[in-house]
Coordinates of C-alpha atoms in Angstrom, one line a residue:
Chain A
M56 CA 0.0 0.0 0.0
N57 CA 1.3 3.6 -0.5
A58 CA 1.8 6.0 1.6
P59 CA -1.4 8.5 2.4
L60 CA -1.9 11.6 0.6
S61 CA -1.7 14.5 2.9
Q62 CA -4.2 16.6 0.8
P63 CA -6.9 14.1 -1.5
K64 CA -7.3 16.8 -4.3
L65 CA -11.0 15.9 -4.7
F66 CA -12.2 19.0 -2.4
A67 CA -9.7 21.4 -3.8
T68 CA -10.6 20.8 -7.7
P69 CA -14.1 19.5 -8.3
Q70 CA -13.6 20.1 -12.0
L71 CA -14.4 16.7 -13.9
F72 CA -12.1 15.3 -16.5
D73 CA -12.7 12.6 -18.9
C74 CA -10.0 9.8 -18.5
R75 CA -9.9 9.1 -22.1
D76 CA -8.3 12.3 -22.9
A77 CA -5.3 11.3 -20.5
F78 CA -4.8 7.8 -21.9
A79 CA -4.9 9.4 -25.7
E80 CA -2.3 11.8 -24.6
T81 CA 0.1 9.4 -22.9
L82 CA -0.3 6.9 -25.7
E83 CA 0.5 9.7 -28.2
A84 CA 3.6 10.6 -26.0
L85 CA 4.7 7.0 -25.8
A86 CA 4.2 6.4 -29.6
A87 CA 6.7 9.7 -30.2
T88 CA 9.3 8.0 -28.4
D89 CA 8.7 4.4 -29.2
E90 CA 8.2 3.4 -32.5
T91 CA 6.9 -0.2 -31.7
V92 CA 3.8 1.3 -30.0
V93 CA 0.8 0.6 -32.4
A94 CA -2.8 1.4 -31.7
V95 CA -5.5 -1.5 -32.6
C96 CA -8.9 -0.6 -32.8
N97 CA -12.5 -1.9 -34.4
D98 CA -13.5 1.3 -36.0
S99 CA -13.2 2.9 -32.7
V100 CA -11.1 6.0 -33.4
G101 CA -13.3 8.3 -32.3
S102 CA -14.9 6.5 -29.1
S103 CA -11.2 5.7 -28.2
K104 CA -9.9 9.0 -28.8
L105 CA -7.4 7.9 -31.4
G106 CA -8.0 10.6 -33.8
G107 CA -4.7 12.5 -32.6
F108 CA -2.9 9.3 -32.6
K109 CA -4.1 8.6 -36.2
T110 CA -3.1 12.0 -37.5
K111 CA 0.5 11.7 -36.1
F112 CA 1.2 8.2 -36.8
P113 CA -1.4 6.9 -39.6
E114 CA 0.9 3.9 -40.2
R115 CA 0.7 2.6 -37.0
L116 CA -3.0 2.7 -36.6
V117 CA -4.4 -0.8 -37.1
N118 CA -8.2 -0.6 -37.6
V119 CA -9.4 -3.9 -38.3
G120 CA -13.0 -2.8 -38.6
I121 CA -15.9 -4.2 -36.5
A122 CA -14.2 -7.5 -36.0
E123 CA -13.4 -7.9 -32.4
Q124 CA -12.2 -11.8 -32.2
N125 CA -9.7 -10.6 -35.3
M126 CA -8.6 -7.4 -33.4
V127 CA -7.4 -9.5 -30.3
G128 CA -5.7 -12.0 -32.4
V129 CA -4.1 -9.5 -34.4
G130 CA -2.6 -7.6 -31.2
A131 CA -1.3 -11.2 -30.4
G132 CA 0.4 -11.3 -33.8
L133 CA 1.7 -7.9 -33.7
A134 CA 3.4 -8.6 -30.3
N135 CA 5.1 -11.4 -31.6
G136 CA 6.3 -9.6 -34.2
G137 CA 8.3 -7.4 -31.8
R138 CA 5.2 -4.3 -31.7
L139 CA 4.0 -2.9 -28.5
P140 CA 0.0 -2.9 -30.1
F141 CA -2.6 -1.3 -27.5
V142 CA -5.8 -2.7 -28.4
C143 CA -8.5 -0.1 -27.8
A144 CA -12.3 -0.9 -27.9
A145 CA -15.4 -0.2 -26.1
A146 CA -15.0 -2.8 -22.9
C147 CA -18.6 -4.3 -23.4
F148 CA -17.2 -5.6 -27.0
L149 CA -13.5 -6.0 -26.4
T150 CA -14.1 -8.7 -23.2
G151 CA -17.5 -10.0 -24.3
R152 CA -16.8 -10.8 -27.8
A153 CA -13.2 -11.7 -27.6
L154 CA -13.1 -13.2 -24.5
E155 CA -11.7 -16.4 -25.7
Q156 CA -9.0 -14.6 -27.9
I157 CA -8.1 -12.9 -24.5
K158 CA -8.0 -16.1 -22.6
A159 CA -5.8 -18.1 -25.7
D160 CA -4.2 -15.7 -27.6
I161 CA -3.3 -13.0 -24.9
A162 CA -3.3 -14.6 -21.4
Y163 CA -2.4 -18.0 -22.1
S164 CA 0.2 -17.0 -24.8
N165 CA 1.5 -14.6 -22.7
A166 CA 1.3 -11.9 -25.3
N167 CA 2.8 -8.4 -24.6
V168 CA -0.6 -6.9 -25.5
K169 CA -2.3 -4.0 -23.7
L170 CA -6.2 -4.5 -23.8
V171 CA -7.6 -1.0 -23.1
G172 CA -11.5 -1.2 -22.3
I173 CA -13.0 2.2 -23.2
S174 CA -16.2 3.2 -21.8
S175 CA -16.7 0.5 -19.4
G176 CA -19.2 0.3 -16.5
M177 CA -22.4 1.9 -17.5
A178 CA -20.6 5.0 -19.5
Y179 CA -23.0 3.8 -22.3
G180 CA -25.9 4.6 -19.9
E181 CA -28.8 5.0 -22.0
L182 CA -27.9 2.9 -24.8
G183 CA -28.8 -0.1 -22.3
P184 CA -27.3 -3.3 -21.1
T185 CA -25.9 -4.6 -24.7
H186 CA -23.3 -1.6 -24.1
H187 CA -22.6 -1.9 -20.5
S188 CA -19.8 -3.4 -19.5
I189 CA -20.4 -4.6 -15.7
E190 CA -19.2 -7.8 -16.1
D191 CA -15.8 -7.3 -17.5
F192 CA -13.9 -7.5 -14.0
A193 CA -15.6 -10.9 -13.5
W194 CA -14.5 -12.3 -17.1
T195 CA -10.8 -11.0 -16.8
R196 CA -10.1 -11.5 -13.4
V197 CA -10.1 -15.3 -13.5
L198 CA -7.5 -15.2 -16.1
P199 CA -3.7 -16.2 -15.3
N200 CA -1.4 -13.8 -16.7
L201 CA -3.6 -10.8 -16.9
P202 CA -3.3 -7.7 -14.5
V203 CA -6.7 -5.9 -14.3
I204 CA -6.5 -2.3 -13.8
A205 CA -9.4 0.5 -13.4
P206 CA -7.7 3.9 -12.7
A207 CA -9.6 6.6 -10.7
D208 CA -8.8 9.6 -12.5
R209 CA -6.6 11.1 -15.1
I210 CA -3.6 11.2 -13.6
E211 CA -4.0 7.3 -12.3
T212 CA -4.7 6.5 -15.9
A213 CA -1.9 8.4 -17.4
A214 CA 0.5 6.7 -14.9
A215 CA -1.2 3.3 -15.5
I216 CA -0.6 3.5 -19.4
R217 CA 3.0 4.5 -19.0
W218 CA 3.4 1.3 -16.5
A219 CA 1.4 -0.9 -19.2
A220 CA 4.0 0.1 -21.7
S221 CA 7.0 -0.8 -19.6
Y222 CA 5.5 -3.7 -18.0
A223 CA 6.6 -6.9 -20.2
G224 CA 3.3 -9.2 -20.3
P225 CA -0.5 -8.4 -21.1
C226 CA -2.8 -6.7 -19.2
F227 CA -6.2 -5.1 -19.0
L228 CA -7.3 -1.4 -18.4
R229 CA -10.4 -0.6 -17.7
L230 CA -11.3 2.8 -18.5
S231 CA -14.4 4.9 -18.1
R232 CA -15.4 8.1 -20.1
V233 CA -17.6 9.4 -17.3
G234 CA -16.0 12.6 -15.6
V235 CA -13.8 12.3 -12.6
P236 CA -12.3 14.7 -10.3
D237 CA -8.4 14.5 -9.8
L238 CA -7.6 12.4 -6.8
L239 CA -4.0 11.6 -7.0
P240 CA -1.0 13.9 -6.9
E241 CA 0.6 15.0 -10.2
G242 CA 3.6 12.7 -10.8
H243 CA 1.8 9.8 -9.1
V244 CA 3.7 6.7 -10.3
F245 CA 1.4 3.7 -10.8
E246 CA 2.2 0.2 -9.0
L247 CA 0.8 -2.8 -9.9
G248 CA -1.1 -4.4 -7.0
K249 CA -0.6 -1.5 -4.4
A250 CA -3.6 0.2 -3.3
N251 CA -3.6 4.2 -2.4
L252 CA -4.3 5.1 1.0
L253 CA -6.3 8.2 0.3
R254 CA -7.9 8.9 3.7
E255 CA -6.8 7.4 7.1
G256 CA -9.3 6.1 9.5
G257 CA -10.1 3.3 12.1
D258 CA -13.7 2.7 12.1
V259 CA -14.6 1.2 8.6
T260 CA -12.5 1.1 5.5
L261 CA -14.1 2.0 2.2
I262 CA -12.6 0.5 -0.9
A263 CA -13.2 1.5 -4.6
N264 CA -11.7 2.2 -7.8
G265 CA -12.7 3.6 -11.2
T266 CA -15.5 6.1 -11.4
L267 CA -16.4 5.2 -7.3
T268 CA -13.2 6.3 -6.0
H269 CA -14.4 9.9 -5.8
R270 CA -17.7 9.0 -4.2
I271 CA -16.2 6.8 -1.5
L272 CA -14.0 9.9 -0.6
T273 CA -16.8 12.1 -0.4
A274 CA -19.0 9.5 1.7
A275 CA -15.9 9.4 4.1
K276 CA -16.4 13.0 4.6
L277 CA -20.1 12.8 5.8
L278 CA -19.0 9.8 7.8
A279 CA -16.6 12.1 9.6
E280 CA -19.1 14.4 10.1
R281 CA -21.3 11.8 12.0
G282 CA -18.2 10.7 14.1
I283 CA -17.3 7.7 12.1
E284 CA -13.6 8.1 10.8
A285 CA -13.2 5.5 7.7
R286 CA -10.0 4.7 5.8
V287 CA -10.3 5.1 2.1
L288 CA -8.5 3.1 -0.4
N289 CA -8.3 3.6 -3.9
M290 CA -7.9 -0.3 -5.3
A291 CA -7.2 0.1 -9.1
T292 CA -5.5 -3.2 -9.2
V293 CA -8.5 -5.8 -9.1
R294 CA -5.7 -8.7 -9.8
P295 CA -3.4 -9.0 -8.4
I296 CA -5.3 -7.6 -5.7
D297 CA -3.2 -5.6 -2.6
E298 CA -4.0 -8.5 -0.1
T299 CA -1.7 -6.8 2.6
A300 CA -3.9 -3.6 2.3
I301 CA -7.1 -5.3 2.7
I302 CA -5.9 -7.8 5.6
A303 CA -4.7 -4.8 7.3
A304 CA -8.0 -2.9 6.9
A305 CA -9.8 -5.8 7.8
R306 CA -7.7 -6.2 11.5
E307 CA -7.3 -2.4 11.8
T308 CA -10.7 -1.1 11.3
G309 CA -13.0 -4.3 11.5
A310 CA -15.4 -3.7 8.4
I311 CA -15.0 -3.1 4.7
L312 CA -17.2 -1.5 2.5
T313 CA -16.6 -1.9 -1.5
A314 CA -18.0 0.0 -4.4
E315 CA -17.7 -0.6 -8.0
E316 CA -19.3 0.3 -11.5
H317 CA -19.6 -3.4 -12.0
S318 CA -21.8 -6.2 -11.1
I319 CA -21.7 -7.0 -7.4
F320 CA -20.7 -10.6 -8.5
G321 CA -17.2 -11.2 -9.3
G322 CA -15.7 -7.8 -9.4
L323 CA -14.0 -5.9 -7.0
G324 CA -15.9 -6.3 -3.7
S325 CA -15.8 -10.3 -4.8
A326 CA -12.1 -9.8 -5.0
V327 CA -11.8 -8.2 -1.5
A328 CA -14.1 -10.7 -0.1
E329 CA -12.1 -13.8 -1.2
V330 CA -9.3 -11.8 0.5
V331 CA -11.3 -11.1 3.9
V332 CA -12.9 -14.8 4.0
D333 CA -9.4 -16.4 3.7
H334 CA -7.4 -14.4 5.9
A335 CA -9.2 -12.0 8.4
P336 CA -13.1 -12.6 8.4
V337 CA -15.0 -8.9 9.4
P338 CA -18.6 -7.7 8.4
M339 CA -18.3 -6.4 4.9
K340 CA -20.8 -4.6 2.6
R341 CA -20.4 -4.8 -1.4
L342 CA -22.2 -2.1 -3.2
G343 CA -22.4 -2.2 -7.1
V344 CA -25.0 -3.1 -9.9
P345 CA -27.1 -5.7 -7.9
G346 CA -27.1 -8.5 -10.1
V347 CA -29.6 -7.1 -12.8
F348 CA -29.8 -5.5 -16.4
A349 CA -29.7 -1.9 -15.5
H350 CA -32.6 0.0 -16.9
T351 CA -32.7 3.2 -18.9
G352 CA -30.5 5.9 -17.7
S353 CA -26.9 7.5 -17.4
A354 CA -24.3 6.0 -15.6
E355 CA -24.5 8.5 -12.8
M356 CA -28.2 8.2 -12.4
L357 CA -27.8 4.5 -12.4
L358 CA -24.9 4.3 -9.7
D359 CA -27.2 6.8 -7.7
E360 CA -29.9 4.4 -8.0
Y361 CA -28.3 1.3 -6.9
G362 CA -27.2 3.0 -3.7
M363 CA -24.1 4.8 -4.5
T364 CA -24.8 8.4 -3.9
P365 CA -21.9 9.5 -1.2
P366 CA -24.8 9.7 1.4
A367 CA -26.1 6.3 0.5
I368 CA -22.6 4.9 0.8
A369 CA -22.3 6.7 3.9
D370 CA -25.3 5.1 5.4
A371 CA -24.4 1.8 4.3
A372 CA -21.0 2.1 5.9
A373 CA -22.4 3.2 9.2
A374 CA -24.8 0.3 9.1
L375 CA -21.9 -1.9 8.5
V376 CA -19.9 -0.1 11.7
Q377 CA -23.2 -1.3 13.8
R378 CA -22.4 -5.0 12.7
K379 CA -18.9 -4.9 14.2
G380 CA -18.7 -7.3 17.1
Chain B
M239 CA 16.2 -31.1 -48.8
E240 CA 15.0 -32.5 -52.1
I241 CA 11.4 -33.8 -53.1
N242 CA 12.3 -37.6 -52.3
E243 CA 14.3 -36.8 -49.2
L244 CA 11.2 -34.8 -47.8
E245 CA 8.9 -37.7 -48.9
R246 CA 11.0 -40.0 -46.9
M247 CA 11.0 -37.6 -43.9
A248 CA 7.4 -37.0 -44.3
R249 CA 7.2 -40.8 -43.9
A250 CA 9.4 -41.0 -40.9
I251 CA 7.2 -38.3 -39.1
R252 CA 3.9 -40.0 -40.0
R253 CA 5.5 -43.3 -38.5
R254 CA 6.7 -41.7 -35.1
D255 CA 3.1 -39.7 -35.1
L256 CA 1.3 -43.0 -35.4
E257 CA 3.7 -44.6 -32.4
A258 CA 3.1 -41.5 -30.2
V259 CA -0.8 -41.6 -30.5
Y260 CA -0.8 -45.4 -30.1
A261 CA 1.5 -45.1 -27.0
A262 CA -0.7 -42.2 -25.5
G263 CA -3.9 -43.8 -26.2
A264 CA -5.3 -40.4 -27.4
G265 CA -4.4 -38.1 -30.4
H266 CA -5.9 -36.5 -33.5
I267 CA -4.4 -39.1 -36.0
G268 CA -6.6 -38.5 -39.0
G269 CA -5.9 -34.7 -39.3
E270 CA -2.3 -35.2 -38.7
M271 CA -1.8 -37.9 -41.3
S272 CA -3.5 -35.0 -44.0
V273 CA -1.1 -32.3 -42.5
I274 CA 2.1 -33.9 -42.3
D275 CA 3.4 -33.3 -45.8
I276 CA 2.8 -29.6 -45.7
L277 CA 4.6 -29.6 -42.2
T278 CA 7.6 -31.4 -43.6
A279 CA 8.2 -29.3 -46.6
L280 CA 7.6 -26.0 -44.4
Y281 CA 10.2 -27.2 -41.8
F282 CA 12.7 -28.9 -43.8
R283 CA 12.6 -26.8 -47.3
V284 CA 10.5 -23.6 -46.8
L285 CA 10.6 -22.1 -43.6
K286 CA 13.7 -19.9 -42.4
V287 CA 14.1 -21.1 -38.7
Y288 CA 17.0 -21.4 -36.3
P289 CA 16.2 -24.6 -33.9
D290 CA 19.0 -23.0 -31.6
Q291 CA 17.6 -19.6 -31.5
P292 CA 13.9 -20.4 -31.5
K293 CA 13.1 -16.6 -31.0
H294 CA 15.3 -15.4 -33.5
P295 CA 13.7 -12.3 -34.6
G296 CA 14.5 -12.6 -38.2
R297 CA 12.7 -16.3 -38.5
D298 CA 9.8 -16.9 -40.7
R299 CA 6.5 -17.5 -38.4
F300 CA 4.4 -20.6 -38.6
V301 CA 1.0 -21.1 -37.1
L302 CA -0.6 -24.5 -36.6
S303 CA -4.2 -23.4 -36.0
K304 CA -5.5 -26.8 -36.3
G305 CA -3.8 -26.8 -32.9
H306 CA -5.7 -30.3 -32.2
T307 CA -2.8 -32.2 -34.5
A308 CA -0.1 -30.6 -32.2
C309 CA 1.6 -34.2 -32.4
A310 CA 2.3 -33.7 -36.1
L311 CA 3.9 -30.5 -34.5
Y312 CA 6.1 -32.0 -31.9
V313 CA 7.1 -34.6 -33.9
T314 CA 8.1 -32.3 -36.9
L315 CA 9.9 -29.8 -34.5
A316 CA 11.9 -32.9 -32.8
K317 CA 12.9 -33.9 -36.1
R318 CA 14.1 -30.6 -37.1
G319 CA 16.0 -30.1 -33.5
F320 CA 13.8 -28.0 -31.7
L321 CA 13.4 -30.6 -28.9
P322 CA 14.8 -33.9 -28.5
E323 CA 13.3 -36.6 -30.1
E324 CA 12.9 -38.8 -27.2
E325 CA 10.5 -36.3 -25.7
I326 CA 8.0 -37.5 -28.0
A327 CA 7.7 -40.4 -25.7
T328 CA 6.1 -38.1 -23.1
F329 CA 3.0 -36.6 -25.3
L330 CA 0.0 -36.6 -23.1
A331 CA 1.9 -37.7 -20.3
P332 CA 1.7 -36.3 -16.7
H333 CA 3.5 -32.7 -16.3
S334 CA 4.5 -33.3 -19.9
R335 CA 4.8 -30.0 -21.9
L336 CA 3.8 -32.0 -24.8
N337 CA 0.2 -31.8 -24.3
G338 CA -2.7 -31.8 -26.7
H339 CA -2.5 -28.3 -28.0
P340 CA 0.6 -26.6 -28.7
N341 CA 1.9 -24.2 -26.0
C342 CA 4.3 -21.3 -27.3
N343 CA 5.6 -20.7 -23.6
K344 CA 6.7 -24.2 -23.2
V345 CA 7.6 -25.7 -26.4
P346 CA 10.5 -24.2 -28.6
G347 CA 9.3 -23.3 -32.2
V348 CA 5.6 -23.0 -31.3
E349 CA 4.7 -19.2 -31.9
T350 CA 1.2 -18.9 -30.3
N351 CA -1.0 -21.1 -28.4
T352 CA -3.8 -22.6 -30.5
G353 CA -6.4 -25.3 -29.6
P354 CA -9.7 -23.6 -30.0
L355 CA -10.2 -23.2 -33.6
G356 CA -10.5 -19.8 -35.8
H357 CA -7.4 -18.2 -33.4
G358 CA -4.2 -18.8 -35.6
L359 CA -5.3 -16.7 -38.7
P360 CA -6.0 -13.5 -36.9
V361 CA -2.8 -13.9 -34.9
A362 CA -0.8 -14.6 -38.3
I363 CA -2.2 -11.5 -39.5
G364 CA -0.7 -9.6 -36.8
M365 CA 2.6 -11.1 -37.2
A366 CA 2.6 -10.3 -41.2
K367 CA 1.3 -6.8 -40.5
A368 CA 4.2 -6.4 -37.6
A369 CA 6.8 -7.4 -40.5
K370 CA 5.1 -4.5 -42.6
L371 CA 5.6 -1.9 -39.9
S372 CA 9.0 -2.9 -38.9
G373 CA 10.5 -3.6 -42.2
A374 CA 11.3 -7.3 -41.2
G375 CA 11.7 -9.5 -44.0
Y376 CA 10.1 -12.7 -42.7
H377 CA 7.1 -14.7 -44.3
T378 CA 4.1 -15.5 -42.2
Y379 CA 2.7 -19.3 -43.1
V380 CA -0.5 -20.5 -41.2
V381 CA -2.5 -24.0 -41.5
T382 CA -6.0 -24.1 -40.8
G383 CA -8.3 -27.2 -41.0
D384 CA -11.3 -27.0 -43.4
G385 CA -13.8 -27.6 -41.1
E386 CA -12.3 -24.8 -38.9
M387 CA -13.0 -22.2 -41.9
Q388 CA -16.4 -22.4 -40.3
E389 CA -15.4 -20.3 -37.6
G390 CA -16.4 -16.5 -38.3
S391 CA -13.1 -14.9 -36.9
N392 CA -11.3 -16.5 -40.0
W393 CA -13.5 -14.7 -42.2
E394 CA -12.7 -11.5 -40.4
A395 CA -9.1 -12.1 -40.6
I396 CA -9.5 -12.9 -44.3
M397 CA -11.3 -9.3 -44.7
A398 CA -8.2 -7.9 -42.9
A399 CA -5.3 -9.4 -44.7
A400 CA -6.7 -8.3 -48.1
Q401 CA -7.3 -4.6 -46.6
F402 CA -3.8 -4.5 -45.0
G403 CA -2.2 -5.9 -48.6
L404 CA -0.6 -8.7 -46.8
D405 CA 1.6 -10.3 -49.7
N406 CA 4.0 -11.8 -46.8
L407 CA 1.4 -14.1 -45.8
T408 CA 0.3 -17.7 -46.7
L409 CA -2.6 -19.7 -45.7
V410 CA -2.9 -23.2 -46.1
I411 CA -6.0 -24.9 -45.8
D412 CA -5.7 -28.5 -45.1
H413 CA -8.7 -29.7 -47.1
N414 CA -9.3 -33.3 -45.8
R415 CA -13.2 -32.7 -46.2
F416 CA -14.0 -34.1 -42.9
Q417 CA -14.5 -32.6 -39.3
Q418 CA -14.8 -34.2 -36.1
G419 CA -18.4 -35.5 -36.6
A420 CA -19.0 -35.9 -40.5
S421 CA -18.1 -34.7 -43.8
L422 CA -18.0 -31.1 -44.3
A423 CA -20.6 -31.4 -47.1
D424 CA -23.0 -33.0 -44.6
T425 CA -22.4 -30.3 -42.0
N426 CA -21.8 -26.9 -43.4
G427 CA -20.4 -27.5 -46.6
L428 CA -17.6 -24.9 -47.6
A429 CA -16.6 -26.0 -50.8
P430 CA -15.4 -24.7 -53.4
L431 CA -13.2 -22.8 -51.1
R432 CA -11.3 -21.1 -54.1
P433 CA -13.9 -18.6 -55.4
R434 CA -15.0 -17.8 -51.8
L435 CA -11.2 -16.8 -51.0
E436 CA -10.5 -15.0 -54.6
A437 CA -14.1 -13.1 -53.6
F438 CA -12.5 -11.7 -50.5
G439 CA -9.4 -10.6 -52.8
W440 CA -7.0 -13.3 -51.9
E441 CA -4.8 -15.0 -54.6
V442 CA -5.6 -18.8 -54.5
A443 CA -3.8 -22.1 -55.7
E444 CA -5.2 -25.4 -55.4
I445 CA -3.0 -28.4 -55.0
N446 CA -2.7 -32.2 -53.9
G447 CA -1.5 -31.3 -50.2
N448 CA -0.2 -35.0 -49.9
A449 CA 2.1 -34.7 -53.2
M450 CA 5.3 -33.3 -52.0
A451 CA 6.1 -32.0 -55.7
E452 CA 3.1 -30.1 -55.5
V453 CA 3.6 -28.6 -51.9
V454 CA 7.2 -27.4 -52.0
P455 CA 6.4 -25.0 -55.1
A456 CA 3.2 -23.8 -53.7
L457 CA 4.8 -23.0 -50.6
E458 CA 7.7 -21.2 -52.3
H459 CA 5.4 -19.3 -54.3
R460 CA 5.0 -15.4 -53.5
A461 CA 2.1 -13.4 -54.3
S462 CA 1.1 -9.5 -54.8
R463 CA -1.7 -10.1 -52.2
P464 CA -2.5 -12.4 -49.5
Y465 CA -2.0 -15.9 -50.7
C466 CA -4.2 -19.2 -50.0
I467 CA -3.1 -22.8 -50.6
V468 CA -6.4 -24.9 -50.7
A469 CA -4.7 -28.2 -50.3
H470 CA -6.7 -31.2 -51.1
T471 CA -5.6 -33.6 -48.7
N472 CA -7.2 -37.2 -47.2
K473 CA -7.4 -37.7 -43.8
G474 CA -5.4 -40.4 -42.4
H475 CA -3.1 -40.2 -45.6
G476 CA -0.8 -43.1 -45.7
I477 CA -2.9 -45.7 -43.8
S478 CA -5.1 -47.4 -46.0
F479 CA -8.1 -48.0 -43.6
M480 CA -8.0 -44.7 -42.2
Q481 CA -8.0 -42.7 -45.3
D482 CA -10.8 -40.7 -45.9
R483 CA -12.9 -42.1 -42.7
V484 CA -14.4 -39.8 -40.4
D485 CA -14.2 -41.8 -37.5
W486 CA -10.6 -41.9 -37.6
H487 CA -10.3 -37.9 -36.7
H488 CA -9.8 -38.8 -33.1
K489 CA -10.0 -42.6 -32.9
V490 CA -6.6 -44.4 -31.4
P491 CA -5.8 -47.6 -33.4
N492 CA -6.1 -51.2 -31.6
K493 CA -3.0 -53.3 -31.5
D494 CA -3.7 -55.2 -34.6
Q495 CA -4.7 -51.7 -36.8
Y496 CA -1.4 -50.2 -35.3
E497 CA 0.7 -53.0 -36.6
I498 CA -0.7 -53.2 -40.2
A499 CA -0.7 -49.1 -40.0
L500 CA 3.1 -49.5 -38.8
A501 CA 3.6 -51.9 -41.8
E502 CA 2.1 -49.3 -44.4
L503 CA 4.0 -46.9 -43.1
S504 CA 7.3 -48.8 -43.3
E505 CA 7.1 -49.8 -46.7
A506 CA 9.9 -48.3 -49.0
L507 CA 9.4 -45.5 -51.2

């Protein structure tokens, strides 16, 4: 676990940013200095924000068209031929349509391919459950060799992309398009499998990643007003999960709440629960999409409806504290 | 190697494959016998490979997309010096690195893991595209089964190869006309393959894929577009009672059948 941040940036800069911009800027910067960097996409130049990359490095944009199975296989082949492919597509199609390619061609073959799932979770809100990607943690985190990472802000997104480029192996980066505030400090260096301690507290631990991290941080502030001091962990890496931080949270705070823009089955909450059950059983509450196909609405509206407004998270955490032995 | 030497090598590989499948009590012998002439021509005549440096960046790439015929690939790789020949005896044995489908992280000379069908051609497209981007001069070969061409991912890849202008890619379809459960014609008949590939912008040749004198020049041919060899082969080729019999997709010979097959494969060429 990383050292606590003295001043989470959330409350100083309420402005929201689309993490895809940080992804695109970082990828272009990497490509400028590394000629092996290649972007692979499925007619998703716009939605993956690859327009700048296409202008600067047209020959290195490999657009396979609407063909996700081929897209992932091509990524594996490009890596075999010494290129450094970032395979970018809507997370729902990348993971759902090409899961067997991700398993066999990428994870099992241990191909040095960076899978970038764009607009994950319910970012495509009103387009409906066909376009939601609230199963991707579950589908990807069971695969050996495949780190699974969901950054919380534009700073962590840029850091994670840089880390991915330097990491000799495959990974799945789960990005959103839903605006989030800055949380991590400028110059943050991503460390695989290391949670970030965003707030110290001893009564309960709140754990999230992606679009939920800023919500649990705000919930912790509300809890403090009620006399409950919550520890807040940003846990971008879902696999390999930070067992040390989870076990310490269980032992030192006695209760853990998780929140994620994903089904409550098989995602971050499940991964945390697996560690808790094996090493330090304490009361837990998992917040997420409650095992349903979501109804029509924006991602933020749906997160609110499924009990993930900061006040609702605070209420759930307060109830959890009551369950402590 | 010259044609007659290649024919003798193919015969030796068939014999060792038969022995391995018989000893292991499992395998996919029909499709192994059909593809062995192609594998032999590739590894002993056509491919630029370096058995002592299996990851040499300039090596030609070969992908066996019909990964269930792994035993034939293992025997070929062993004969070519990528792994010890005696290791073939461990085929399918507990903890052997030679399982039923090839693993690129364990077996030298294997480029990507195959087994689920319809995976090899997309990966080969990526390999060929990488050479175009880097300026590397290697050529990429991929062998698919014909039943495997029923997988939609192959047609995604066929479109991409033409779009990318991959003249450094050769696809060989092992057209033995049988899949696991029945003939292609009785399942999802793809024949004739040639006009289908041509309609997708490929150059296509049709050969007898069990005749070395036709296999070698076809594999050595260079096209100005992606190139497909429709290799008409016989499932179970070289073993009279197996030939063109669907039940020999993954059947294992009994002792009497094994001895007959071994005798047939031991006849002088």
